[in-house]
XYZ file of C-alpha atoms in Angstrom:
628
model
C 0.086 0.004 -0.114
C 1.062 3.168 -0.969
C 0.521 5.080 1.752
C 1.565 8.853 -0.008
C -0.910 7.923 -3.096
C -4.255 10.629 -3.652
C -7.997 9.632 -3.500
C -9.477 9.964 -6.385
C -11.041 14.087 -7.068
C -15.040 13.749 -5.333
C -13.898 10.046 -3.102
C -15.086 10.445 0.854
C -10.937 9.685 2.092
C -12.778 9.305 5.472
C -15.898 8.726 7.395
C -16.441 9.585 10.664
C -15.326 7.362 13.500
C -17.462 7.448 16.220
C -15.646 8.923 19.085
C -14.800 6.850 21.655
C -13.744 6.958 25.498
C -9.756 7.027 26.691
C -8.395 7.801 29.512
C -8.261 10.764 33.286
C -8.156 13.628 33.395
C -5.358 15.868 31.626
C -3.353 13.016 30.968
C -2.635 10.801 28.458
C -0.194 7.387 28.619
C -1.183 4.330 26.409
C -4.579 2.663 27.509
C -3.036 0.857 30.106
C -2.469 -0.149 33.575
C -5.493 2.391 35.243
C -7.881 4.899 34.197
C -4.377 6.157 35.008
C 8.781 20.780 16.302
C 8.598 22.200 14.972
C 7.179 23.003 11.496
C 6.376 26.767 10.392
C 3.011 25.780 8.000
C 0.120 26.771 9.950
C -2.504 25.120 12.088
C -5.534 24.116 10.672
C -8.506 25.383 12.911
C -11.973 22.828 13.466
C -12.000 25.107 17.030
C -14.057 23.202 19.076
C -17.925 24.680 18.929
C -18.273 24.546 22.621
C -15.118 26.549 24.252
C -12.587 23.331 26.695
C -12.279 24.310 30.374
C -9.690 22.789 32.473
C -10.692 19.947 34.600
C -7.186 19.822 36.501
C -3.898 21.456 36.770
C -2.032 22.405 33.311
C 1.460 23.149 32.458
C 0.951 23.611 28.628
C -1.498 25.307 26.837
C -1.300 24.927 22.653
C -2.857 27.374 20.265
C -3.736 27.199 16.721
C -3.756 30.793 14.645
C -5.258 31.403 11.804
C -3.960 30.963 8.661
C -3.859 34.550 7.297
C -2.707 35.642 11.169
C 1.151 36.994 11.664
C 1.518 34.216 13.879
C 0.828 31.359 11.696
C 4.055 32.004 9.956
C 6.744 34.428 12.699
C 7.917 33.101 14.890
C 8.657 36.979 16.273
C 4.739 36.611 16.441
C 3.751 34.700 18.885
C 6.097 35.657 21.001
C 4.797 38.995 21.396
C 1.269 37.666 21.382
C 2.918 34.902 24.056
C 3.911 38.285 25.865
C 1.506 40.134 26.379
C 0.005 37.288 27.567
C 1.199 37.561 30.458
C 1.611 40.797 30.690
C -2.201 40.712 31.523
C -2.674 37.534 33.306
C 0.657 37.141 35.223
C 1.415 33.964 34.703
C 5.022 33.012 33.186
C 4.240 31.862 29.655
C 7.387 31.404 27.475
C 7.040 29.586 23.420
C 8.278 25.661 23.455
C 7.571 25.229 20.134
C 6.082 25.252 16.951
C 3.961 21.695 16.984
C 4.184 19.667 13.286
C 0.370 20.717 12.663
C 1.849 23.840 12.889
C 0.331 25.204 16.429
C 2.464 26.602 19.018
C 3.167 24.826 22.314
C 2.706 26.985 25.408
C 4.855 26.534 28.875
C 2.867 27.958 31.764
C 6.130 28.114 34.022
C 4.605 24.809 36.212
C 0.885 23.077 37.293
C -1.502 26.047 36.926
C -4.625 25.743 38.518
C -7.619 25.055 36.763
C -9.698 28.439 36.939
C -6.692 30.552 35.970
C -5.643 28.087 33.261
C -9.103 28.471 32.358
C -9.493 32.540 31.742
C -6.215 32.035 29.965
C -7.632 30.280 27.254
C -10.485 32.624 27.086
C -7.758 35.460 26.778
C -6.466 33.831 24.313
C -10.258 32.598 22.123
C -10.952 36.395 22.524
C -7.698 37.312 19.662
C -9.315 36.892 16.496
C -6.344 35.578 14.873
C -6.520 32.432 17.868
C -8.310 29.004 15.907
C -8.039 27.774 19.281
C -6.625 27.322 22.848
C -6.095 24.383 24.473
C -4.471 21.733 27.765
C -2.154 19.885 26.606
C -3.092 16.731 28.267
C -1.749 13.779 29.354
C -2.936 10.569 27.652
C -2.792 7.204 30.618
C -2.498 3.710 28.677
C -5.367 1.441 28.747
C -4.663 -1.684 30.168
C -5.586 -2.681 33.259
C -2.989 -4.232 35.583
C -1.889 -7.710 36.357
C -0.496 -9.746 38.483
C 3.769 -10.610 37.749
C 2.188 -14.393 37.390
C 3.989 -15.634 33.861
C 1.809 -18.454 32.158
C 1.316 -19.611 28.629
C -1.924 -21.427 28.470
C -3.935 -21.066 25.290
C -4.341 -17.670 23.267
C -8.662 -17.936 23.816
C -8.117 -14.142 22.474
C -6.718 -15.640 18.911
C -8.981 -19.383 18.597
C -12.036 -19.859 21.029
C -14.894 -19.786 19.053
C -17.403 -17.815 21.595
C -15.487 -14.585 22.024
C -12.097 -15.501 20.208
C -11.126 -13.185 16.937
C -10.438 -16.692 14.802
C -7.733 -15.175 13.841
C -6.231 -18.869 12.122
C -8.149 -19.325 9.790
C -7.895 -15.513 8.673
C -3.568 -16.560 8.057
C -4.958 -18.628 4.949
C -5.292 -15.819 2.820
C -2.262 -13.757 4.886
C 0.318 -13.039 8.385
C -0.073 -9.193 7.605
C 3.626 -9.001 5.206
C 4.093 -5.785 3.246
C 2.713 -3.900 5.874
C 4.075 -1.658 8.490
C 2.282 -0.927 12.080
C 3.076 2.127 14.221
C 2.493 1.732 18.101
C 2.360 4.509 19.550
C 3.115 4.128 23.447
C 6.304 4.104 25.434
C 8.803 2.329 23.141
C 9.410 -1.892 22.600
C 11.568 -3.272 24.969
C 14.013 -6.085 23.408
C 12.732 -9.028 23.327
C 13.794 -12.173 21.194
C 10.090 -12.497 20.123
C 9.632 -8.998 18.680
C 13.289 -8.333 17.807
C 12.693 -10.230 13.449
C 9.473 -7.599 13.779
C 10.715 -4.666 14.892
C 11.955 -1.692 12.319
C 13.514 2.101 13.150
C 11.297 4.290 14.818
C 11.486 7.820 17.024
C 11.819 9.066 20.428
C 9.450 11.989 20.318
C 9.110 12.374 23.904
C 10.732 16.336 24.814
C 10.954 16.166 28.695
C 13.757 14.210 30.063
C 12.045 13.542 33.252
C 8.845 11.326 31.286
C 11.446 10.620 28.559
C 13.709 8.513 31.277
C 16.708 8.174 29.544
C 19.021 10.960 29.695
C 17.679 12.744 26.801
C 14.624 14.624 24.897
C 13.999 13.766 21.119
C 15.836 10.768 19.482
C 16.122 8.389 17.408
C 15.953 5.502 20.184
C 12.851 4.512 20.901
C 13.480 1.554 22.870
C 11.877 1.723 26.199
C 14.480 2.403 29.227
C 11.274 1.585 31.420
C 8.601 4.620 33.743
C 8.779 3.113 36.734
C 7.668 6.298 39.160
C 7.835 6.629 43.048
C 5.052 7.881 45.424
C 4.370 11.571 44.358
C 6.354 11.633 41.075
C 3.580 12.121 39.490
C 1.689 15.076 41.012
C -1.005 14.352 42.721
C -4.979 13.531 42.570
C -7.638 15.322 42.264
C -7.553 15.331 46.293
C -4.961 16.015 47.113
C -3.163 12.629 48.351
C 0.538 11.747 46.278
C -0.472 10.095 43.316
C 1.104 6.035 44.469
C 4.125 4.253 43.220
C 4.140 2.184 40.099
C 6.565 -0.367 38.111
C 7.159 0.085 34.017
C 4.053 -0.484 32.305
C 5.962 -2.019 29.760
C 2.755 -1.771 27.720
C 4.035 -1.263 24.494
C 5.726 -4.192 24.339
C 2.435 -5.676 25.782
C 1.116 -3.696 21.960
C 3.465 -5.362 20.491
C 3.063 -8.917 21.204
C 0.060 -8.539 20.811
C -0.627 -7.574 17.184
C 2.324 -9.217 15.185
C 4.707 -11.453 17.949
C 6.319 -13.507 14.744
C 4.040 -17.482 14.506
C 7.279 -19.677 13.466
C 9.965 -18.694 15.606
C 9.143 -20.906 17.903
C 9.470 -18.418 21.060
C 5.803 -17.584 22.802
C 3.415 -16.406 21.272
C 1.568 -15.403 18.106
C 0.767 -11.942 16.831
C -2.313 -11.158 14.951
C -0.763 -10.574 12.357
C 2.917 -12.217 12.691
C 3.783 -11.534 9.094
C 3.674 -6.890 9.514
C 6.354 -4.854 10.800
C 6.784 -2.779 13.803
C 7.332 0.803 14.390
C 7.147 2.159 17.572
C 7.128 5.577 17.896
C 7.994 6.857 21.619
C 5.248 8.952 23.038
C 4.413 7.513 26.749
C 6.922 7.492 29.596
C 7.169 8.189 33.379
C 3.598 9.581 34.616
C 2.243 9.094 31.022
C 2.408 11.618 27.283
C 1.873 15.007 26.252
C -1.159 15.508 23.682
C 1.408 17.542 22.162
C 4.100 14.575 21.801
C 1.235 12.085 20.668
C -0.146 14.904 18.223
C 3.903 14.768 16.298
C 4.031 11.062 16.679
C 1.037 10.634 14.704
C 2.832 13.621 11.994
C 6.065 10.954 12.590
C 4.206 7.471 11.802
C 2.566 8.749 8.915
C 5.490 10.156 6.838
C 5.458 13.902 8.202
C 8.493 15.704 8.341
C 9.412 16.403 12.606
C 11.213 18.353 13.344
C 14.401 17.141 16.218
C 14.182 12.879 14.240
C 14.927 11.469 11.654
C 12.796 11.658 8.471
C 10.300 8.204 8.506
C 11.018 6.190 6.288
C 8.537 3.386 6.126
C 5.709 5.447 6.744
C 2.941 3.773 9.325
C -0.195 1.466 7.181
C -1.458 1.610 10.430
C -0.908 3.326 13.762
C -2.137 2.019 17.212
C -2.832 4.481 20.274
C -3.700 2.472 22.968
C -4.014 5.560 25.231
C -6.236 8.703 26.030
C -7.050 11.068 28.458
C -11.159 12.212 29.062
C -11.610 15.703 27.729
C -12.832 16.954 23.807
C -10.227 15.707 20.699
C -7.670 18.803 20.608
C -7.826 20.649 17.262
C -4.852 20.525 16.334
C -4.699 16.464 17.435
C -7.483 15.856 15.139
C -5.610 17.953 12.184
C -2.703 14.934 12.638
C -5.091 12.487 12.664
C -6.394 14.364 9.336
C -2.653 14.374 7.731
C -1.777 10.843 8.871
C -5.643 9.353 7.266
C -5.308 11.461 3.744
C -1.895 9.691 3.378
C -3.241 6.153 3.725
C -2.456 5.401 7.832
C -5.642 4.405 8.916
C -5.615 4.967 13.197
C -7.045 2.791 15.565
C -7.885 4.166 18.925
C -9.084 2.858 22.478
C -11.724 3.059 23.977
C -10.932 3.654 26.600
C -11.604 1.976 30.585
C -14.312 3.745 32.669
C -16.559 1.803 32.272
C -17.426 -0.389 35.346
C -19.199 0.946 38.540
C -20.295 3.481 40.276
C -20.188 5.815 37.456
C -20.427 3.822 34.454
C -19.020 6.283 30.855
C -19.025 6.478 26.933
C -16.495 6.894 24.815
C -17.790 9.268 23.549
C -15.299 11.854 27.159
C -12.690 10.473 26.003
C -10.213 11.076 23.965
C -8.560 10.903 21.303
C -11.818 8.536 20.873
C -14.175 11.184 20.184
C -11.379 12.638 17.920
C -12.658 11.680 13.724
C -11.721 9.158 11.430
C -9.605 6.775 13.411
C -11.897 3.561 14.594
C -12.503 3.045 18.433
C -12.450 -0.415 20.078
C -13.943 -1.601 23.036
C -12.730 -4.286 25.163
C -15.004 -8.391 25.795
C -14.451 -10.709 28.586
C -13.394 -14.495 27.534
C -17.247 -15.387 28.149
C -18.351 -12.390 25.479
C -20.047 -10.042 27.586
C -18.747 -6.512 27.260
C -15.297 -6.416 29.827
C -16.797 -4.653 33.174
C -13.924 -1.786 33.463
C -14.519 -0.827 29.474
C -15.955 1.942 27.846
C -18.851 1.799 25.567
C -21.543 3.472 23.460
C -19.522 5.918 20.722
C -17.427 3.427 19.810
C -17.243 1.101 16.513
C -15.551 -2.491 17.249
C -15.475 -4.878 20.039
C -12.040 -7.274 20.348
C -11.075 -9.842 23.501
C -9.465 -7.559 26.193
C -10.402 -9.922 28.587
C -11.148 -10.496 32.954
C -8.379 -11.724 35.376
C -11.212 -10.924 37.783
C -11.257 -14.607 38.334
C -8.618 -16.182 36.486
C -5.088 -14.839 35.494
C -5.483 -16.538 32.115
C -9.210 -15.028 31.350
C -6.312 -11.893 29.950
C -4.779 -11.340 27.686
C -0.876 -12.673 27.063
C 1.586 -11.185 25.542
C 5.697 -9.756 24.871
C 6.572 -8.548 28.636
C 9.783 -7.588 31.035
C 10.890 -8.224 33.833
C 11.983 -5.382 35.727
C 10.483 -3.167 37.621
C 12.327 -0.090 36.920
C 15.179 -0.779 34.249
C 14.966 -2.883 31.705
C 16.016 -6.738 33.675
C 15.167 -9.854 32.259
C 12.488 -10.598 29.056
C 9.339 -12.809 30.423
C 5.397 -12.642 29.165
C 2.720 -12.367 31.314
C -0.991 -11.746 31.059
C -3.269 -7.961 30.850
C -6.383 -6.922 30.250
C -7.925 -3.422 29.102
C -9.338 -1.452 25.743
C -5.309 -1.475 25.168
C -5.185 -5.397 24.065
C -8.676 -4.704 22.782
C -6.656 -2.068 20.322
C -4.165 -3.642 19.514
C -5.852 -6.846 18.194
C -7.544 -4.824 15.754
C -4.768 -2.980 14.675
C -3.495 -6.107 14.149
C -6.289 -6.890 11.803
C -6.046 -3.385 9.493
C -2.253 -5.044 8.940
C -3.998 -8.796 7.861
C -6.404 -6.724 5.732
C -4.141 -4.257 3.794
C -1.835 -7.274 3.168
C -4.604 -8.905 0.944
C -5.581 -6.026 0.162
C -3.242 -2.413 -0.063
C -5.387 -0.700 -2.079
C -8.290 -0.265 0.572
C -8.757 3.590 2.310
C -8.985 3.688 5.650
C -13.382 4.240 5.298
C -13.062 0.949 3.511
C -11.558 -0.528 5.901
C -13.604 0.815 8.800
C -16.451 -0.212 6.669
C -15.644 -3.896 5.993
C -14.209 -4.445 10.026
C -17.868 -3.277 11.545
C -19.699 -5.165 8.595
C -18.032 -8.825 8.887
C -18.114 -8.300 13.296
C -20.285 -11.002 14.801
C -23.598 -9.390 16.574
C -22.664 -9.225 20.604
C -26.629 -9.932 21.870
C -27.426 -5.987 24.423
C -27.523 -8.548 27.414
C -23.306 -8.950 26.597
C -23.031 -4.724 26.077
C -24.659 -2.751 28.245
C -24.569 0.961 26.937
C -23.529 -0.284 23.811
C -20.453 -2.390 21.954
C -20.506 -0.245 18.671
C -20.763 -3.331 15.714
C -19.946 -6.509 17.893
C -16.961 -8.207 18.043
C -14.896 -8.467 15.275
C -13.576 -11.408 13.089
C -11.155 -11.864 12.191
C -11.036 -14.299 9.190
C -14.822 -13.071 7.471
C -13.485 -9.646 7.543
C -10.290 -10.987 5.404
C -12.456 -12.349 3.208
C -14.546 -9.597 2.874
C -11.837 -7.629 2.910
C -9.561 -9.389 -0.095
C -12.684 -9.221 -2.534
C -13.441 -5.303 -1.844
C -12.636 -3.441 -5.130
C -10.555 -0.163 -4.389
C -13.236 2.687 -3.973
C -16.070 1.315 -4.430
C -16.789 -0.492 -0.801
C -17.912 -3.604 -2.224
C -16.174 -6.798 -3.424
C -15.688 -7.777 -6.450
C -17.534 -10.679 -6.862
C -21.129 -10.596 -8.337
C -23.815 -9.339 -5.285
C -24.691 -13.799 -5.306
C -21.382 -14.661 -4.107
C -20.694 -11.565 -1.409
C -20.733 -13.372 1.746
C -22.796 -12.451 4.094
C -22.079 -9.094 5.804
C -19.328 -7.493 3.207
C -18.479 -4.067 3.358
C -21.367 -3.089 1.038
C -23.826 -4.116 3.721
C -21.584 -2.021 6.587
C -24.321 -0.700 9.445
C -23.605 2.779 9.176
C -22.840 4.593 12.577
C -24.688 7.304 14.252
C -22.512 10.126 13.568
C -20.728 8.861 9.866
C -22.021 9.205 6.430
C -22.674 5.590 4.183
C -18.781 4.749 2.603
C -19.212 6.190 -0.992
C -17.613 5.728 -4.544
C -15.931 7.848 -6.060
C -18.601 10.218 -8.051
C -19.450 9.790 -11.910
C -21.052 12.201 -14.545
C -22.564 9.955 -16.275
C -20.521 8.679 -18.519
C -17.361 7.159 -16.297
C -15.261 10.507 -16.392
C -13.866 11.967 -13.564
C -12.687 15.261 -15.283
C -13.272 18.886 -13.649
C -15.232 20.747 -13.074
C -18.140 18.303 -14.615
C -21.060 19.288 -12.025
C -21.226 15.639 -9.447
C -23.491 15.234 -7.386
C -21.650 14.311 -4.234
C -24.479 12.920 -1.860
C -23.110 10.861 -0.346
C -22.453 13.443 3.161
C -26.204 14.177 3.280
C -25.335 13.336 6.698
C -23.129 16.332 7.388
C -19.831 14.259 8.187
C -17.193 14.114 6.115
C -14.098 14.964 3.713
C -14.018 15.073 0.249
C -11.201 16.005 -2.415
C -13.493 18.290 -4.536
C -12.734 20.727 -7.687
C -15.279 23.330 -9.374
C -18.001 22.944 -10.189
C -18.797 19.778 -7.895
C -21.833 20.288 -5.664
C -22.369 18.360 -2.665
C -26.529 18.074 -2.059
C -27.190 17.848 2.514
C -29.933 17.192 4.653
C -30.307 21.086 5.576
C -30.177 19.562 9.061
C -27.382 22.805 9.743
C -28.998 25.413 7.332
C -27.549 24.465 4.118
C -29.026 22.019 1.237
C -26.404 22.346 -1.384
C -22.981 22.929 -1.373
C -21.296 24.262 -4.657
C -17.236 24.304 -5.784
C -17.644 27.064 -7.416
C -13.773 27.570 -7.579
C -10.321 25.921 -6.963
C -7.487 27.849 -7.715
C -4.722 29.813 -5.972
C -4.781 27.649 -2.310
C -8.066 29.370 -3.271
C -11.924 27.435 -2.154
C -14.818 29.847 -3.289
C -17.792 27.917 -2.681
C -21.563 28.949 -2.203
C -23.867 27.261 0.621
C -28.177 27.356 -0.406
C -31.382 27.120 1.460
C -35.093 27.910 1.161
C -33.671 30.917 3.104
C -30.876 32.267 0.104
C -26.918 31.718 -0.425
C -24.001 32.703 1.093
C -20.927 32.809 -0.460
C -17.289 31.995 1.136
C -13.737 32.533 -0.379
C -11.908 30.125 1.913
C -7.653 30.202 1.801
C -6.393 26.631 2.993
C -5.683 25.546 4.855
C -9.051 27.530 7.551
C -12.700 27.421 8.222
C -15.212 29.223 6.565
C -18.735 28.538 8.148
C -22.116 28.292 6.162
C -24.625 28.598 8.793
C -24.142 25.949 11.204
C -22.352 24.065 8.623
C -18.769 24.210 9.105
C -16.134 24.005 5.906
C -12.882 23.083 6.772
C -10.374 23.334 3.807
C -7.744 21.035 4.393
C -4.962 20.522 1.475
C -5.210 22.525 -1.694
C -3.200 21.223 -4.574
C -3.974 22.971 -7.958
C -7.437 22.618 -8.758
C -7.919 20.408 -6.008
C -9.294 20.901 -2.830
C -9.131 18.211 0.547
C -12.376 19.616 2.994
C -14.210 18.063 5.758
C -17.712 19.001 6.387
C -19.350 19.109 10.163
């Protein structure tokens, strides 16, 4: 699969993925154990309609500027604006760097109270040149801590009929050869059951304490351990020091689930044992911040990120077993959108807040609530929603395990015995939506190996269409399309004609639940083929009807003369692309009440009534736009 190939004009690049719940507070870590660079490009706007507030103390903000603002192109202007904000608020603000999406990372001089941070964000948002001002949250891993009792029972998660993923039958078609999976996590520790499949990655941790390897960003993504002493990660909302924790080896566990080799006679087999693993280190001690993770997405997709070598093997799949509560940061969404445009499928954990006393819907966590992703919930060995798993706004479920009764009901994978620094390699059982996410990333690798031309939208459609339904009494709150089935999905994917979302065989030969039968998620448009003018031509300016955007939530490539039919819910019945030239899109939205015209350069955002049109990129006479 060529990660840089462009989709044909008018073709939906990505159906909006339902957001799913991940992690805790202002902290983003890989979804495990607990709920616990400067580019000069302007940031892609897309600020939320309701501005988020800070939920807990925050150390950094990310400021995005509108494309025509001086700050979008001038470091001097950014510094001047930050100095003015510091003088106004009395906070010790400093400019750290630009993110790869163009936004500015601003240090607050240490953790500041949530109330003060909210006032500061409001100050920046009052500037008409600012597209967004949001906290640089920290994500946490989304697997659940397990006892150190390594055993090697059968990998029920791959094979058992009740709640396994039916992986062995998929291996008759492919084992994932030719596909690269980026593991955005805490790195990968050396392990003899992984080494053959691990390729060059990167370390994008900018904070030396978090990195725990003696420096900041570099080209060494190995995991030095992320164990902490009591209080080193701060205090909880009640002021109590956070407890000590041993190193999680979370990325190592994810890597084994995704692509541990099956032909070396050592340990376990991954879902896609023939795929390659690309470690992208974005979490460490106390988690990882949103800015570094955003850069990690960009690097994995093949974009340049300052401070490290460019990625020579852009990832086909990006595994993000991490998250925290809150809205999807605009700069994170921009990074995801860019990755998807370049052909990477982004798979994200739903989060581990589904248990009592107050179960949480996945839509309250990020990046699970970002668009253009596949959000994954977890099931136990009996096929129920795992008691810890977030639910509701998810796309698919996969084995995550539950060890409350038996350790062997967890997910066995590669690990390390060190409580601090790396020690002897081993295997252990863990549970969580992190583990479920790794299963689906492995499945995506199998699909792309069987059919390299599949788009991220087609991949999501096929996974959902071929899932095994989960009865409502086994998944309170909802588990998306059901339990992922590797064999059925890979068989269907191998028959999909790229761009059509449909099997190449005749309808009578199509397997039940094939990609063309995929259920549409409530917030996502149906998959669609490239438009036609009736003659099979895709020439520019032919007035093509892009009615697949009916539900006002999709991303398309357009040119002058294209018309998008909408349902009027946002006050626009029809969107006409008048022209695309000179990095500018001229468009008109019409409804019964009249018409509105807008002219917008890329990247930038225009609003027609309540319809938001993001101009993501202009390439000659073609533009990529997102409607929401």
